[in-house]
PDB file of C-alpha atoms in Angstrom:
ATOM      1  CA  MET W 286    -195.838-252.091  48.003  1.00 41.00           C
ATOM      2  CA  LEU W 287    -196.839-248.458  47.741  1.00 38.00           C
ATOM      3  CA  ARG W 288    -199.803-249.429  45.551  1.00 44.00           C
ATOM      4  CA  HIS W 289    -201.134-251.626  48.382  1.00 44.00           C
ATOM      5  CA  PHE W 290    -200.369-249.063  51.116  1.00 41.00           C
ATOM      6  CA  LEU W 291    -202.335-246.112  49.647  1.00 38.00           C
ATOM      7  CA  PRO W 292    -205.673-247.964  49.405  1.00 42.00           C
ATOM      8  CA  LEU W 293    -205.170-249.073  52.995  1.00 45.00           C
ATOM      9  CA  CYS W 294    -204.712-245.431  54.095  1.00 40.00           C
ATOM     10  CA  TRP W 295    -207.826-244.325  52.248  1.00 36.00           C
ATOM     11  CA  ALA W 296    -209.752-247.140  53.859  1.00 40.00           C
ATOM     12  CA  LEU W 297    -208.544-246.111  57.312  1.00 40.00           C
ATOM     13  CA  LEU W 298    -209.484-242.479  56.696  1.00 38.00           C
ATOM     14  CA  ALA W 299    -212.892-243.489  55.411  1.00 39.00           C
ATOM     15  CA  GLY W 300    -213.417-245.696  58.456  1.00 43.00           C
ATOM     16  CA  THR W 301    -212.380-242.885  60.800  1.00 41.00           C
ATOM     17  CA  ALA W 302    -214.765-240.441  59.114  1.00 40.00           C
ATOM     18  CA  ALA W 303    -217.567-242.962  59.293  1.00 40.00           C
ATOM     19  CA  ALA W 304    -216.869-243.604  62.981  1.00 40.00           C
ATOM     20  CA  GLN W 305    -216.863-239.861  63.714  1.00 41.00           C
ATOM     21  CA  SER W 306    -220.127-239.449  61.797  1.00 43.00           C
ATOM     22  CA  SER W 307    -221.721-242.225  63.815  1.00 43.00           C
ATOM     23  CA  GLN W 308    -220.427-240.706  67.055  1.00 48.00           C
ATOM     24  CA  LEU W 309    -221.786-237.287  66.098  1.00 48.00           C
ATOM     25  CA  ALA W 310    -225.191-238.659  65.265  1.00 48.00           C
ATOM     26  CA  GLY W 311    -227.725-236.978  67.500  1.00 61.00           C
ATOM     27  CA  LEU W 312    -225.325-234.144  68.502  1.00 77.00           C
ATOM     28  CA  PRO W 313    -225.498-230.546  67.191  1.00 80.00           C
ATOM     29  CA  LEU W 314    -223.521-229.465  64.106  1.00 84.00           C
ATOM     30  CA  PRO W 315    -222.613-232.886  62.680  1.00 83.00           C
ATOM     31  CA  GLN W 316    -221.294-231.151  59.537  1.00 87.00           C
ATOM     32  CA  TYR W 317    -218.198-229.988  61.474  1.00 91.00           C
ATOM     33  CA  PRO W 318    -216.251-233.147  62.452  1.00 91.00           C
ATOM     34  CA  PRO W 319    -212.892-232.515  64.166  1.00 91.00           C
ATOM     35  CA  GLY W 320    -210.299-231.071  61.749  1.00 91.00           C
ATOM     36  CA  SER W 321    -212.868-230.164  59.095  1.00 92.00           C
ATOM     37  CA  ILE W 322    -212.335-226.373  59.380  1.00 94.00           C
ATOM     38  CA  ARG W 323    -209.648-225.493  56.828  1.00 94.00           C
ATOM     39  CA  SER W 324    -210.354-221.879  55.812  1.00 95.00           C
ATOM     40  CA  ILE W 325    -211.314-218.523  57.323  1.00 95.00           C
ATOM     41  CA  VAL W 326    -214.661-218.694  55.540  1.00 96.00           C
ATOM     42  CA  GLN W 327    -215.409-222.077  57.133  1.00 95.00           C
ATOM     43  CA  ALA W 328    -214.279-220.772  60.530  1.00 95.00           C
ATOM     44  CA  ASP W 329    -216.554-217.713  60.317  1.00 96.00           C
ATOM     45  CA  ARG W 330    -219.488-219.854  59.176  1.00 95.00           C
ATOM     46  CA  ALA W 331    -218.839-222.348  61.982  1.00 95.00           C
ATOM     47  CA  LEU W 332    -218.860-219.549  64.592  1.00 96.00           C
ATOM     48  CA  LEU W 333    -222.207-218.327  63.289  1.00 95.00           C
ATOM     49  CA  ASP W 334    -223.580-221.891  63.374  1.00 95.00           C
ATOM     50  CA  VAL W 335    -222.189-222.325  66.903  1.00 96.00           C
ATOM     51  CA  ARG W 336    -224.106-219.298  68.110  1.00 95.00           C
ATOM     52  CA  ALA W 337    -227.311-220.560  66.532  1.00 95.00           C
ATOM     53  CA  ALA W 338    -226.730-224.081  67.951  1.00 95.00           C
ATOM     54  CA  GLN W 339    -226.167-222.671  71.460  1.00 94.00           C
ATOM     55  CA  LEU W 340    -229.518-220.902  71.371  1.00 95.00           C
ATOM     56  CA  ALA W 341    -231.270-223.950  69.930  1.00 94.00           C
ATOM     57  CA  GLN W 342    -229.667-226.293  72.487  1.00 94.00           C
ATOM     58  CA  GLU W 343    -230.637-224.035  75.352  1.00 95.00           C
ATOM     59  CA  LYS W 344    -234.236-223.956  74.125  1.00 95.00           C
ATOM     60  CA  ALA W 345    -234.290-227.729  73.602  1.00 94.00           C
ATOM     61  CA  PHE W 346    -232.892-228.389  77.090  1.00 95.00           C
ATOM     62  CA  LEU W 347    -235.528-226.202  78.703  1.00 95.00           C
ATOM     63  CA  GLY W 348    -238.215-228.019  76.724  1.00 94.00           C
ATOM     64  CA  ARG W 349    -236.939-231.450  77.857  1.00 93.00           C
ATOM     65  CA  ARG W 350    -236.833-230.339  81.493  1.00 93.00           C
ATOM     66  CA  GLN W 351    -240.407-229.161  81.327  1.00 93.00           C
ATOM     67  CA  ALA W 352    -241.427-232.467  79.706  1.00 93.00           C
ATOM     68  CA  CYS W 353    -239.639-234.434  82.477  1.00 93.00           C
ATOM     69  CA  TYR W 354    -241.702-232.766  85.179  1.00 91.00           C
ATOM     70  CA  ALA W 355    -244.842-234.109  83.540  1.00 88.00           C
ATOM     71  CA  LYS W 356    -243.608-237.725  83.786  1.00 86.00           C
ATOM     72  CA  LEU W 357    -244.078-240.043  86.745  1.00 82.00           C
ATOM     73  CA  VAL W 358    -240.341-240.638  87.233  1.00 83.00           C
ATOM     74  CA  ALA W 359    -238.964-237.115  86.643  1.00 88.00           C
ATOM     75  CA  GLU W 360    -235.567-237.589  88.277  1.00 91.00           C
ATOM     76  CA  SER W 361    -234.261-240.136  85.786  1.00 92.00           C
ATOM     77  CA  CYS W 362    -235.579-238.040  82.911  1.00 93.00           C
ATOM     78  CA  LEU W 363    -233.861-234.934  84.234  1.00 93.00           C
ATOM     79  CA  ILE W 364    -230.579-236.808  84.610  1.00 94.00           C
ATOM     80  CA  ASP W 365    -230.718-238.028  81.023  1.00 93.00           C
ATOM     81  CA  ALA W 366    -231.658-234.546  79.752  1.00 93.00           C
ATOM     82  CA  THR W 367    -228.751-232.988  81.684  1.00 95.00           C
ATOM     83  CA  GLU W 368    -226.232-235.539  80.400  1.00 95.00           C
ATOM     84  CA  ASP W 369    -227.394-235.031  76.807  1.00 94.00           C
ATOM     85  CA  ASN W 370    -227.199-231.248  77.275  1.00 95.00           C
ATOM     86  CA  VAL W 371    -223.635-231.507  78.631  1.00 95.00           C
ATOM     87  CA  LYS W 372    -222.591-233.620  75.641  1.00 94.00           C
ATOM     88  CA  ALA W 373    -224.197-231.151  73.229  1.00 94.00           C
ATOM     89  CA  GLU W 374    -222.555-228.160  74.926  1.00 95.00           C
ATOM     90  CA  ARG W 375    -219.164-229.892  74.810  1.00 95.00           C
ATOM     91  CA  ARG W 376    -219.673-230.572  71.121  1.00 94.00           C
ATOM     92  CA  ILE W 377    -220.646-226.964  70.421  1.00 95.00           C
ATOM     93  CA  ARG W 378    -217.760-225.696  72.544  1.00 95.00           C
ATOM     94  CA  ALA W 379    -215.281-227.930  70.696  1.00 95.00           C
ATOM     95  CA  ILE W 380    -216.369-226.536  67.319  1.00 96.00           C
ATOM     96  CA  GLN W 381    -216.135-222.985  68.675  1.00 96.00           C
ATOM     97  CA  VAL W 382    -212.624-223.577  70.020  1.00 97.00           C
ATOM     98  CA  GLU W 383    -211.495-225.200  66.765  1.00 96.00           C
ATOM     99  CA  ALA W 384    -212.835-222.290  64.668  1.00 95.00           C
ATOM    100  CA  ARG W 385    -211.229-219.668  66.918  1.00 96.00           C
ATOM    101  CA  GLU W 386    -207.941-221.561  67.025  1.00 96.00           C
ATOM    102  CA  PHE W 387    -207.905-221.812  63.229  1.00 96.00           C
ATOM    103  CA  LYS W 388    -208.463-218.042  62.944  1.00 96.00           C
ATOM    104  CA  ARG W 389    -205.741-217.408  65.529  1.00 96.00           C
ATOM    105  CA  ARG W 390    -203.256-219.601  63.654  1.00 96.00           C
ATOM    106  CA  ASP W 391    -204.204-217.961  60.361  1.00 95.00           C
ATOM    107  CA  ALA W 392    -203.714-214.496  61.874  1.00 95.00           C
ATOM    108  CA  GLU W 393    -200.361-215.610  63.277  1.00 95.00           C
ATOM    109  CA  ARG W 394    -199.289-216.946  59.877  1.00 94.00           C
ATOM    110  CA  GLU W 395    -200.315-213.667  58.268  1.00 93.00           C
ATOM    111  CA  ALA W 396    -198.437-211.690  60.908  1.00 95.00           C
ATOM    112  CA  GLN W 397    -195.354-213.859  60.375  1.00 94.00           C
ATOM    113  CA  ALA W 398    -195.616-213.313  56.632  1.00 94.00           C
ATOM    114  CA  LEU W 399    -195.865-209.569  57.174  1.00 93.00           C
ATOM    115  CA  ARG W 400    -192.868-209.602  59.509  1.00 94.00           C
ATOM    116  CA  ALA W 401    -190.890-211.634  56.982  1.00 93.00           C
ATOM    117  CA  ALA W 402    -191.818-209.224  54.199  1.00 92.00           C
ATOM    118  CA  LYS W 403    -190.839-206.321  56.426  1.00 90.00           C
ATOM    119  CA  ARG W 404    -187.489-207.914  57.195  1.00 90.00           C
ATOM    120  CA  GLU W 405    -186.881-208.491  53.503  1.00 88.00           C
ATOM    121  CA  LEU W 406    -187.804-204.902  52.732  1.00 86.00           C
ATOM    122  CA  GLU W 407    -185.560-203.631  55.506  1.00 84.00           C
ATOM    123  CA  ALA W 408    -182.727-205.825  54.277  1.00 86.00           C
ATOM    124  CA  ALA W 409    -183.198-204.467  50.753  1.00 84.00           C
ATOM    125  CA  ASP W 410    -183.319-200.877  51.999  1.00 81.00           C
ATOM    126  CA  ALA W 411    -180.498-201.287  54.526  1.00 80.00           C
ATOM    127  CA  PRO W 412    -177.745-199.844  52.264  1.00 86.00           C
ATOM    128  CA  GLN W 413    -179.894-196.853  51.379  1.00 83.00           C
ATOM    129  CA  ARG W 414    -180.820-196.220  55.026  1.00 81.00           C
ATOM    130  CA  ARG W 415    -177.192-196.588  56.061  1.00 81.00           C
ATOM    131  CA  ALA W 416    -176.155-194.056  53.407  1.00 87.00           C
ATOM    132  CA  GLU W 417    -178.918-191.729  54.562  1.00 86.00           C
ATOM    133  CA  ARG W 418    -177.780-192.014  58.178  1.00 85.00           C
ATOM    134  CA  GLU W 419    -174.202-191.300  57.122  1.00 86.00           C
ATOM    135  CA  ARG W 420    -175.309-188.223  55.180  1.00 87.00           C
ATOM    136  CA  THR W 421    -177.376-187.013  58.117  1.00 92.00           C
ATOM    137  CA  SER W 422    -174.489-187.557  60.526  1.00 89.00           C
ATOM    138  CA  LYS W 423    -172.111-185.758  58.172  1.00 88.00           C
ATOM    139  CA  ASN W 424    -174.465-182.797  57.808  1.00 92.00           C
ATOM    140  CA  GLN W 425    -174.913-182.577  61.567  1.00 91.00           C
ATOM    141  CA  LYS W 426    -171.144-182.670  62.104  1.00 87.00           C
ATOM    142  CA  GLU W 427    -170.611-179.944  59.489  1.00 90.00           C
ATOM    143  CA  HIS W 428    -173.303-177.825  61.138  1.00 91.00           C
ATOM    144  CA  VAL W 429    -171.659-178.238  64.546  1.00 91.00           C
ATOM    145  CA  ASP W 430    -168.241-177.399  63.075  1.00 91.00           C
ATOM    146  CA  ARG W 431    -169.571-174.270  61.375  1.00 90.00           C
ATOM    147  CA  LYS W 432    -171.235-173.142  64.575  1.00 89.00           C
ATOM    148  CA  ALA W 433    -168.064-173.731  66.615  1.00 90.00           C
ATOM    149  CA  ARG W 434    -165.961-171.877  64.009  1.00 86.00           C
ATOM    150  CA  ALA W 435    -168.375-168.943  64.033  1.00 89.00           C
ATOM    151  CA  GLU W 436    -168.208-168.809  67.832  1.00 85.00           C
ATOM    152  CA  ARG W 437    -164.408-168.835  67.746  1.00 83.00           C
ATOM    153  CA  GLU W 438    -164.351-166.060  65.165  1.00 83.00           C
ATOM    154  CA  PHE W 439    -166.827-164.082  67.219  1.00 85.00           C
ATOM    155  CA  GLU W 440    -164.703-164.445  70.346  1.00 81.00           C
ATOM    156  CA  ALA W 441    -161.554-163.546  68.395  1.00 80.00           C
ATOM    157  CA  GLY W 442    -163.120-160.322  67.114  1.00 82.00           C
ATOM    158  CA  ALA W 443    -164.674-159.389  70.447  1.00 83.00           C
ATOM    159  CA  GLU W 444    -161.565-157.497  71.648  1.00 78.00           C
ATOM    160  CA  GLU W 445    -161.323-155.581  68.388  1.00 80.00           C
ATOM    161  CA  ARG W 446    -164.979-154.672  68.610  1.00 83.00           C
ATOM    162  CA  ARG W 447    -164.526-153.507  72.190  1.00 83.00           C
ATOM    163  CA  GLN W 448    -161.591-151.306  71.151  1.00 85.00           C
ATOM    164  CA  ARG W 449    -163.557-149.820  68.268  1.00 84.00           C
ATOM    165  CA  ALA W 450    -166.509-149.193  70.578  1.00 90.00           C
ATOM    166  CA  ALA W 451    -164.231-147.494  73.140  1.00 91.00           C
ATOM    167  CA  ALA W 452    -162.638-145.335  70.417  1.00 91.00           C
ATOM    168  CA  GLU W 453    -166.044-144.354  69.086  1.00 90.00           C
ATOM    169  CA  LYS W 454    -167.172-143.472  72.603  1.00 90.00           C
ATOM    170  CA  ARG W 455    -164.080-141.272  73.115  1.00 90.00           C
ATOM    171  CA  ARG W 456    -164.747-139.575  69.770  1.00 91.00           C
ATOM    172  CA  LEU W 457    -168.351-138.889  70.690  1.00 92.00           C
ATOM    173  CA  ASP W 458    -167.323-137.653  74.152  1.00 91.00           C
ATOM    174  CA  GLN W 459    -164.757-135.295  72.615  1.00 91.00           C
ATOM    175  CA  LYS W 460    -167.314-134.051  70.112  1.00 88.00           C
ATOM    176  CA  GLN W 461    -169.781-133.458  72.928  1.00 90.00           C
ATOM    177  CA  ASP W 462    -167.132-131.630  74.998  1.00 89.00           C
ATOM    178  CA  ALA W 463    -166.292-129.459  71.985  1.00 91.00           C
ATOM    179  CA  ARG W 464    -169.955-128.553  71.550  1.00 87.00           C
ATOM    180  CA  VAL W 465    -170.217-127.720  75.259  1.00 90.00           C
ATOM    181  CA  ARG W 466    -167.084-125.503  75.113  1.00 88.00           C
ATOM    182  CA  LYS W 467    -168.309-123.796  71.955  1.00 89.00           C
ATOM    183  CA  ALA W 468    -171.687-123.120  73.553  1.00 89.00           C
ATOM    184  CA  ALA W 469    -169.958-121.685  76.660  1.00 90.00           C
ATOM    185  CA  GLN W 470    -167.750-119.503  74.470  1.00 88.00           C
ATOM    186  CA  GLU W 471    -170.744-118.295  72.526  1.00 88.00           C
ATOM    187  CA  ARG W 472    -172.550-117.449  75.756  1.00 87.00           C
ATOM    188  CA  ALA W 473    -169.481-115.597  77.018  1.00 87.00           C
ATOM    189  CA  SER W 474    -169.157-113.706  73.721  1.00 86.00           C
ATOM    190  CA  VAL W 475    -172.802-112.711  73.835  1.00 89.00           C
ATOM    191  CA  ALA W 476    -172.396-111.485  77.401  1.00 88.00           C
ATOM    192  CA  GLU W 477    -169.255-109.505  76.421  1.00 88.00           C
ATOM    193  CA  ARG W 478    -171.010-107.887  73.459  1.00 87.00           C
ATOM    194  CA  ALA W 479    -173.955-107.013  75.659  1.00 89.00           C
ATOM    195  CA  GLU W 480    -171.571-105.413  78.176  1.00 89.00           C
ATOM    196  CA  ARG W 481    -169.880-103.366  75.423  1.00 88.00           C
ATOM    197  CA  VAL W 482    -173.239-102.229  74.094  1.00 91.00           C
ATOM    198  CA  ARG W 483    -174.342-101.224  77.603  1.00 89.00           C
ATOM    199  CA  ALA W 484    -171.103 -99.268  78.173  1.00 91.00           C
ATOM    200  CA  HIS W 485    -171.499 -97.520  74.789  1.00 90.00           C
ATOM    201  CA  GLU W 486    -175.080 -96.640  75.571  1.00 91.00           C
ATOM    202  CA  GLU W 487    -173.969 -95.159  78.919  1.00 90.00           C
ATOM    203  CA  LYS W 488    -171.336 -93.033  77.152  1.00 90.00           C
ATOM    204  CA  VAL W 489    -173.814 -91.808  74.558  1.00 91.00           C
ATOM    205  CA  SER W 490    -176.295 -90.986  77.323  1.00 91.00           C
ATOM    206  CA  ALA W 491    -173.626 -88.975  79.190  1.00 92.00           C
ATOM    207  CA  VAL W 492    -172.688 -87.014  76.047  1.00 91.00           C
ATOM    208  CA  LEU W 493    -176.326 -86.221  75.357  1.00 92.00           C
ATOM    209  CA  GLN W 494    -176.837 -85.137  78.956  1.00 91.00           C
ATOM    210  CA  ARG W 495    -173.842 -82.763  78.775  1.00 91.00           C
ATOM    211  CA  ALA W 496    -175.108 -81.313  75.507  1.00 92.00           C
ATOM    212  CA  GLN W 497    -178.514 -80.717  77.043  1.00 91.00           C
ATOM    213  CA  GLU W 498    -176.928 -79.019  80.075  1.00 90.00           C
ATOM    214  CA  LYS W 499    -174.812 -76.770  77.823  1.00 89.00           C
ATOM    215  CA  GLU W 500    -177.831 -75.756  75.770  1.00 88.00           C
ATOM    216  CA  ALA W 501    -179.770 -74.991  78.973  1.00 90.00           C
ATOM    217  CA  ARG W 502    -176.983 -72.736  80.253  1.00 88.00           C
ATOM    218  CA  ALA W 503    -176.887 -70.896  76.945  1.00 88.00           C
ATOM    219  CA  ARG W 504    -180.631 -70.212  77.124  1.00 87.00           C
ATOM    220  CA  GLN W 505    -180.239 -68.962  80.690  1.00 88.00           C
ATOM    221  CA  GLN W 506    -177.473 -66.545  79.625  1.00 86.00           C
ATOM    222  CA  ASP W 507    -179.535 -65.231  76.736  1.00 83.00           C
ATOM    223  CA  ALA W 508    -182.499 -64.667  79.012  1.00 85.00           C
ATOM    224  CA  ALA W 509    -180.466 -62.868  81.750  1.00 82.00           C
ATOM    225  CA  ALA W 510    -178.564 -60.434  79.419  1.00 72.00           C
ATOM    226  CA  PRO W 511    -180.171 -56.875  78.754  1.00 63.00           C
ATOM    227  CA  SER W 512    -181.115 -55.952  75.275  1.00 55.00           C
ATOM    228  CA  GLY W 513    -178.109 -54.793  73.188  1.00 52.00           C
ATOM    229  CA  LEU W 514    -175.565 -55.729  75.840  1.00 50.00           C
ATOM    230  CA  PRO W 515    -173.416 -58.788  75.879  1.00 53.00           C
ATOM    231  CA  ALA W 516    -174.640 -61.285  78.333  1.00 48.00           C
ATOM    232  CA  LYS W 517    -172.799 -61.526  81.610  1.00 49.00           C
ATOM    233  CA  ALA W 518    -170.708 -64.502  81.861  1.00 48.00           C
ATOM    234  CA  ILE W 519    -172.340 -67.183  83.908  1.00 46.00           C
ATOM    235  CA  PRO W 520    -170.039 -69.582  85.696  1.00 51.00           C
ATOM    236  CA  LYS W 521    -169.977 -73.003  84.143  1.00 50.00           C
ATOM    237  CA  SER W 522    -170.440 -76.080  86.119  1.00 48.00           C
ATOM    238  CA  PRO W 523    -167.484 -78.417  86.442  1.00 50.00           C
ATOM    239  CA  ALA W 524    -169.262 -80.927  84.266  1.00 46.00           C
ATOM    240  CA  ALA W 525    -169.910 -78.319  81.587  1.00 44.00           C
ATOM    241  CA  SER W 526    -166.261 -77.202  81.620  1.00 47.00           C
ATOM    242  CA  THR W 527    -165.185 -80.698  80.488  1.00 48.00           C
ATOM    243  CA  PRO W 528    -164.782 -80.739  76.736  1.00 49.00           C
ATOM    244  CA  ASP W 529    -167.230 -82.939  74.896  1.00 49.00           C
ATOM    245  CA  SER W 530    -165.755 -86.303  74.110  1.00 46.00           C
ATOM    246  CA  PRO W 531    -166.544 -87.868  70.774  1.00 47.00           C
ATOM    247  CA  ALA W 532    -169.062 -90.742  70.817  1.00 45.00           C
ATOM    248  CA  ALA W 533    -167.403 -94.096  71.135  1.00 45.00           C
ATOM    249  CA  GLY W 534    -168.344 -96.788  68.761  1.00 48.00           C
ATOM    250  CA  PRO W 535    -169.921 -99.984  69.962  1.00 47.00           C
ATOM    251  CA  GLY W 536    -166.713-101.794  69.611  1.00 47.00           C
ATOM    252  CA  LYS W 537    -164.740 -99.491  72.051  1.00 44.00           C
ATOM    253  CA  SER W 538    -164.961 -99.642  75.839  1.00 40.00           C
TER     254      SER W 538
END
């Protein structure tokens, strides 16, 4: 039964193709019957032929219109030219739609294939990505834990650091106070030594003055006494009657 059915199918297909060819006779692009576009190359070629057929049909329609105006009964001619032009444009439009639809379906199939390949790749890489995410999460958690531990240790040692800083400040303050006291003592010692030196200089000046006064009185006595006679005693001044005191050293007041 199958042997008789297959020849019948081929005969039907051949009859359909013949009928379509007869229907397309006289219309543009008869080489593209419905369903004949089966590849991207055919679709691209059909779109180029469609563009050329549109220009040719437009030119042919204008030529027929101009020819109709030269006839006696122009209205009927124009109607026939318009109907033929509409049929041709529908035919051209149908081929254009079929070519574009084929390219759209082919692009969709390619996109679906790419999505399927991507899903397969993602499924194959899923364990590795999951392990990578786990490692990343673990590293982030360890980083957070280390940071929190460092902050706790810092807070725990803050009081100790404050105590050390306070002790260091007290030590520096004491050292500064000691330097200030030592400087004051040195200034006081310098002033005391200067006072002792001044007092010693005054004593030495007084001794020298008394010695000069004594020498002056002796010269006066020698000048007033006659030759060969002892000089008359001249009264001494109260200052001269005071015995000379030995010079005090710088260290005695």
